[in-house]
Coordinates of C-alpha atoms in Angstrom, one line a residue:
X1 CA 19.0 11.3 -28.3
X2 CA 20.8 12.9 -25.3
X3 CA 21.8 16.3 -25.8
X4 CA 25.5 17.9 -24.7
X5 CA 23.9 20.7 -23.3
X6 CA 21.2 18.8 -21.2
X7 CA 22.6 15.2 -20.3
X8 CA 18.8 15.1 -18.0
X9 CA 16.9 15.0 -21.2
X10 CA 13.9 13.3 -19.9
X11 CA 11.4 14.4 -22.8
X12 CA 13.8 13.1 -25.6
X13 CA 13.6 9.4 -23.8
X14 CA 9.3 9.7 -23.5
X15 CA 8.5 7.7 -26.9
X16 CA 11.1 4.6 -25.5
X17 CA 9.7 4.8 -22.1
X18 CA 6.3 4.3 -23.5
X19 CA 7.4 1.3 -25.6
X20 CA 9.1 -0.4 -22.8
X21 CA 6.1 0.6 -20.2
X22 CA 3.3 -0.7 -23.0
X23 CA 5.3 -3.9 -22.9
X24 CA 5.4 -4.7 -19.5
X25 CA 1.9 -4.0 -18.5
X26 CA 0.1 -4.3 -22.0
X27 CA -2.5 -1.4 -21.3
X28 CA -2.3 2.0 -22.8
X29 CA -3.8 3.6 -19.6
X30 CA -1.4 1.8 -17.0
X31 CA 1.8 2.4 -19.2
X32 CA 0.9 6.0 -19.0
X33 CA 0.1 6.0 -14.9
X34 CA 3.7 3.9 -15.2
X35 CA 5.8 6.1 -17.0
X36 CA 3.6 9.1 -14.8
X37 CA 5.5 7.1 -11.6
X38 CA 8.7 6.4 -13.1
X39 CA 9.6 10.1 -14.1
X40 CA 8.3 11.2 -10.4
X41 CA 10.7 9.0 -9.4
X42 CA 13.4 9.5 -11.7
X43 CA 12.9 14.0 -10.6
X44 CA 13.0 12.9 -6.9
X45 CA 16.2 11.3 -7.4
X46 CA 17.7 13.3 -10.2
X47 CA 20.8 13.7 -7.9
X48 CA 22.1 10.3 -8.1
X49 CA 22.2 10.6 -11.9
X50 CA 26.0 10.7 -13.4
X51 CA 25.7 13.2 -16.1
X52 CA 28.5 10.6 -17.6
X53 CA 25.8 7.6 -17.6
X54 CA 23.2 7.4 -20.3
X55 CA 19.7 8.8 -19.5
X56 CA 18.3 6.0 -21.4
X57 CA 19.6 3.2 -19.3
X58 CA 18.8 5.1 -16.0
X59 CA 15.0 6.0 -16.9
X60 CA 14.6 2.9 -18.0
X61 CA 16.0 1.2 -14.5
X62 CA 14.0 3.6 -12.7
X63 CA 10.7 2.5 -14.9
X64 CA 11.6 -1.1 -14.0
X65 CA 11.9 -0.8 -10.6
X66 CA 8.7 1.0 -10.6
X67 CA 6.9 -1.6 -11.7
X68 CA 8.4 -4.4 -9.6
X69 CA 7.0 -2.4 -7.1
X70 CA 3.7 -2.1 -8.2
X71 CA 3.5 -5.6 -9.1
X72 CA 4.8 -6.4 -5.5
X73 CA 2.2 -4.0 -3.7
X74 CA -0.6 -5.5 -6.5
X75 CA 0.2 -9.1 -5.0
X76 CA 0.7 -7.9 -1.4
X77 CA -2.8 -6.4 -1.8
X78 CA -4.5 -8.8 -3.4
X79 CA -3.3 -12.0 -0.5
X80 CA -4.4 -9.7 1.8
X81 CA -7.7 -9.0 0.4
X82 CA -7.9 -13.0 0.1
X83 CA -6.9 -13.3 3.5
X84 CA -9.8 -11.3 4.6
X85 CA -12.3 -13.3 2.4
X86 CA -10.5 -16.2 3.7
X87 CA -11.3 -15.1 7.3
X88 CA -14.7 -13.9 6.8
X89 CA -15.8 -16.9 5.0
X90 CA -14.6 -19.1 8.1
X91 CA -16.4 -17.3 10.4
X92 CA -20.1 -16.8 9.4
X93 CA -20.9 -19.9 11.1
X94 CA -20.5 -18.7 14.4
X95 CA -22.8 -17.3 16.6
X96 CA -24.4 -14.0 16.5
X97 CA -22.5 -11.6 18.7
X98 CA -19.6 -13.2 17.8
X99 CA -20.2 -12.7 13.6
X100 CA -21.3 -9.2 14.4
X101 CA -18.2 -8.4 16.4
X102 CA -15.8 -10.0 13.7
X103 CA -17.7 -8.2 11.1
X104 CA -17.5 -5.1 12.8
X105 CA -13.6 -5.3 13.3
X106 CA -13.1 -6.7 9.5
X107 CA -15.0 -3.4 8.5
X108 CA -12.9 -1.3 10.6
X109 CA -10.0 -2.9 9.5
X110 CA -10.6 -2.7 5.6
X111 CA -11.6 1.1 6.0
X112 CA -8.0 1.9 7.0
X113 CA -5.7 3.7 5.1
X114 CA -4.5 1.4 2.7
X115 CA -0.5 2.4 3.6
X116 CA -1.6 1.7 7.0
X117 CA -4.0 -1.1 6.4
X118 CA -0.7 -3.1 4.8
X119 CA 1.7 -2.2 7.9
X120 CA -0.6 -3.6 10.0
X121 CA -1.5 -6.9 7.9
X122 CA 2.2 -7.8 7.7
X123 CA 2.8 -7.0 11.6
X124 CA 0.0 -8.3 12.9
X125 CA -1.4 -10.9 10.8
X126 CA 1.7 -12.4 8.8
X127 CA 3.7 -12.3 12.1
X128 CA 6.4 -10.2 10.5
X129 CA 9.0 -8.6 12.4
X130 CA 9.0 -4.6 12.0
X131 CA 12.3 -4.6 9.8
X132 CA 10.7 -7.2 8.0
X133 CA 7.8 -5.2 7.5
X134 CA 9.6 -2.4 6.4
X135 CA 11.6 -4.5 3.8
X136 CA 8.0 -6.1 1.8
X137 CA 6.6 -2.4 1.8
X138 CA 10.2 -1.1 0.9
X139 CA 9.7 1.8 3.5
X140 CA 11.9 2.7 6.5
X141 CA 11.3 0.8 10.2
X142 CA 10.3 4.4 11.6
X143 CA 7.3 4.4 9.0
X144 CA 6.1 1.6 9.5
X145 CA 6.3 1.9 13.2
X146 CA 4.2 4.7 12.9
X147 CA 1.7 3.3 10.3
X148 CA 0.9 0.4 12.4
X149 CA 0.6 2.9 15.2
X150 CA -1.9 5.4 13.7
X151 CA -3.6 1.8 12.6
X152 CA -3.8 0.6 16.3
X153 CA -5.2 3.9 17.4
X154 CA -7.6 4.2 14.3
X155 CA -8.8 1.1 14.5
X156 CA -9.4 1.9 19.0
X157 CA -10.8 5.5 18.1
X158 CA -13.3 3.3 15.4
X159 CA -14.0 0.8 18.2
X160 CA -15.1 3.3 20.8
X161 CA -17.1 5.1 18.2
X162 CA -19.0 2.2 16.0
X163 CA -20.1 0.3 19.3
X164 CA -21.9 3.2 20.8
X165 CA -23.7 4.0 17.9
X166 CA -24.0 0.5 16.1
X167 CA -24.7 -1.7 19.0
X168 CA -25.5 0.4 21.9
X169 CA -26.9 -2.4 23.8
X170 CA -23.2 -3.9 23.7
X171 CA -22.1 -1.1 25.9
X172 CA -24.5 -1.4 28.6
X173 CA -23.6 -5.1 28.8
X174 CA -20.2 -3.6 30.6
X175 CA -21.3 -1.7 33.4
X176 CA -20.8 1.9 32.0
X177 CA -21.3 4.4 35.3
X178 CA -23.1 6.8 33.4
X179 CA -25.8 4.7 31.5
X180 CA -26.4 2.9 35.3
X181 CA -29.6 4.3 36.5

C-alpha cells in the first residue's frame, strides 16, 4: 500500500493498525486512543524511519511498543493503587491522631500528579534506585529526579497548608511564636 512518492504513508496503513490495535486490547474505544498514541509516536520519531523499510512493519512496532507501555504503566498503577489500600487498610486500627495524620498524608499523596505520584512510589516506597526508577517509567534519570522533587516539595507545600486549615489545633501543639499569647 506504500506509495513511491510518499514511502511515510501513514493513512494508507490506518485500516491494519486498527485490526492489529482491536486485537490487542479488544475495545473499539481503546484501539482508537491506541492507534491515536501510536501515530503520535510514530510523527515524533518520523526521523528514525528508513524510507527503504516498510511503513507497515515500523507502525506496527511502534503500535506494539505502545501498548507494552500502557499495559506496563496500567500494572504499575494499579500495585500501587493496591499498595495504598493495602496500607490504609493496616492502619485504621490505630489511634486517632495517628489515623488522621496517615490519612491526611495518603490524601496528599494520591492528589499528586500522577507522573509524579509514580516517581515517587517507586523511589520512595519500592526502594528503587533513581536509574532504576527511570528504567520502570521508561523516562530519563533527570526526569525523574525532578518528578520526585516537585513530589517532595508538593507533598511539604500540601503539609504546611492542610494542617493549618484541617487541624489547626495540631499546630498550636508545636509552639508556633505567633499563635503564643
Amino acid at each position: 500500500m506504500t506509495t513511491n512518492s510518499n514511502p511515510f504513508n501513514v493513512i494508507g496503513q490506518l485500516a491494519a493498525l486498527r485490526r492489529y490495535a482491536r486485537s490487542l486490547v479488544r475495545n473499539p474505544d481503546e484501539a482508537e486512543d491506541l492507534v491515536h498514541d501510536a501515530l503520535v509516536r510514530a510523527l515524533e520519531r518520523k526521523s528514525t524511519f528508513r524510507s527503504s523499510g516498510s511503513i507497515r512493519n515500523w507502525l506496527m512496532s511502534i503500535l506494539h511498543n505502545t501498548h507494552i507501555d500502557r499495559l506496563r504503566r496500567n500494572r504499575a498503577a494499579n500495585r500501587r493503587h493496591n499498595a495504598a489500600m493495602e496500607l490504609s487498610e493496616t492502619v485504621a486500627p490505630a489511634g486517632q491522631e495517628h489515623s488522621v495524620r496517615l490519612a491526611q498524608v495518603r490524601d496528599a499523596f494520591l492528589s499528586l500528579p500522577e507522573d509524579q505520584r509514580e516517581a515517587l512510589h517507586l523511589v520512595a516506597i519500592e526502594e528503587l534506585s533513581y536509574q532504576e526508577a527511570a528504567d520502570v517509567l521508561n523516562i530519563p534519570v533527570g526526569t525523574l529526579m525532578s518528578r520526585v522533587s516537585r513530589a517532595r516539595a508538593r507533598l511539604r507545600a500540601m503539609e504546611g497548608g492542610e494542617e493549618t486549615s484541617a487541624v489547626p489545633h495540631l499546630r498550636i501543639v508545636g509552639g508556633n511564636p505567633d499563635d503564643q499569647q
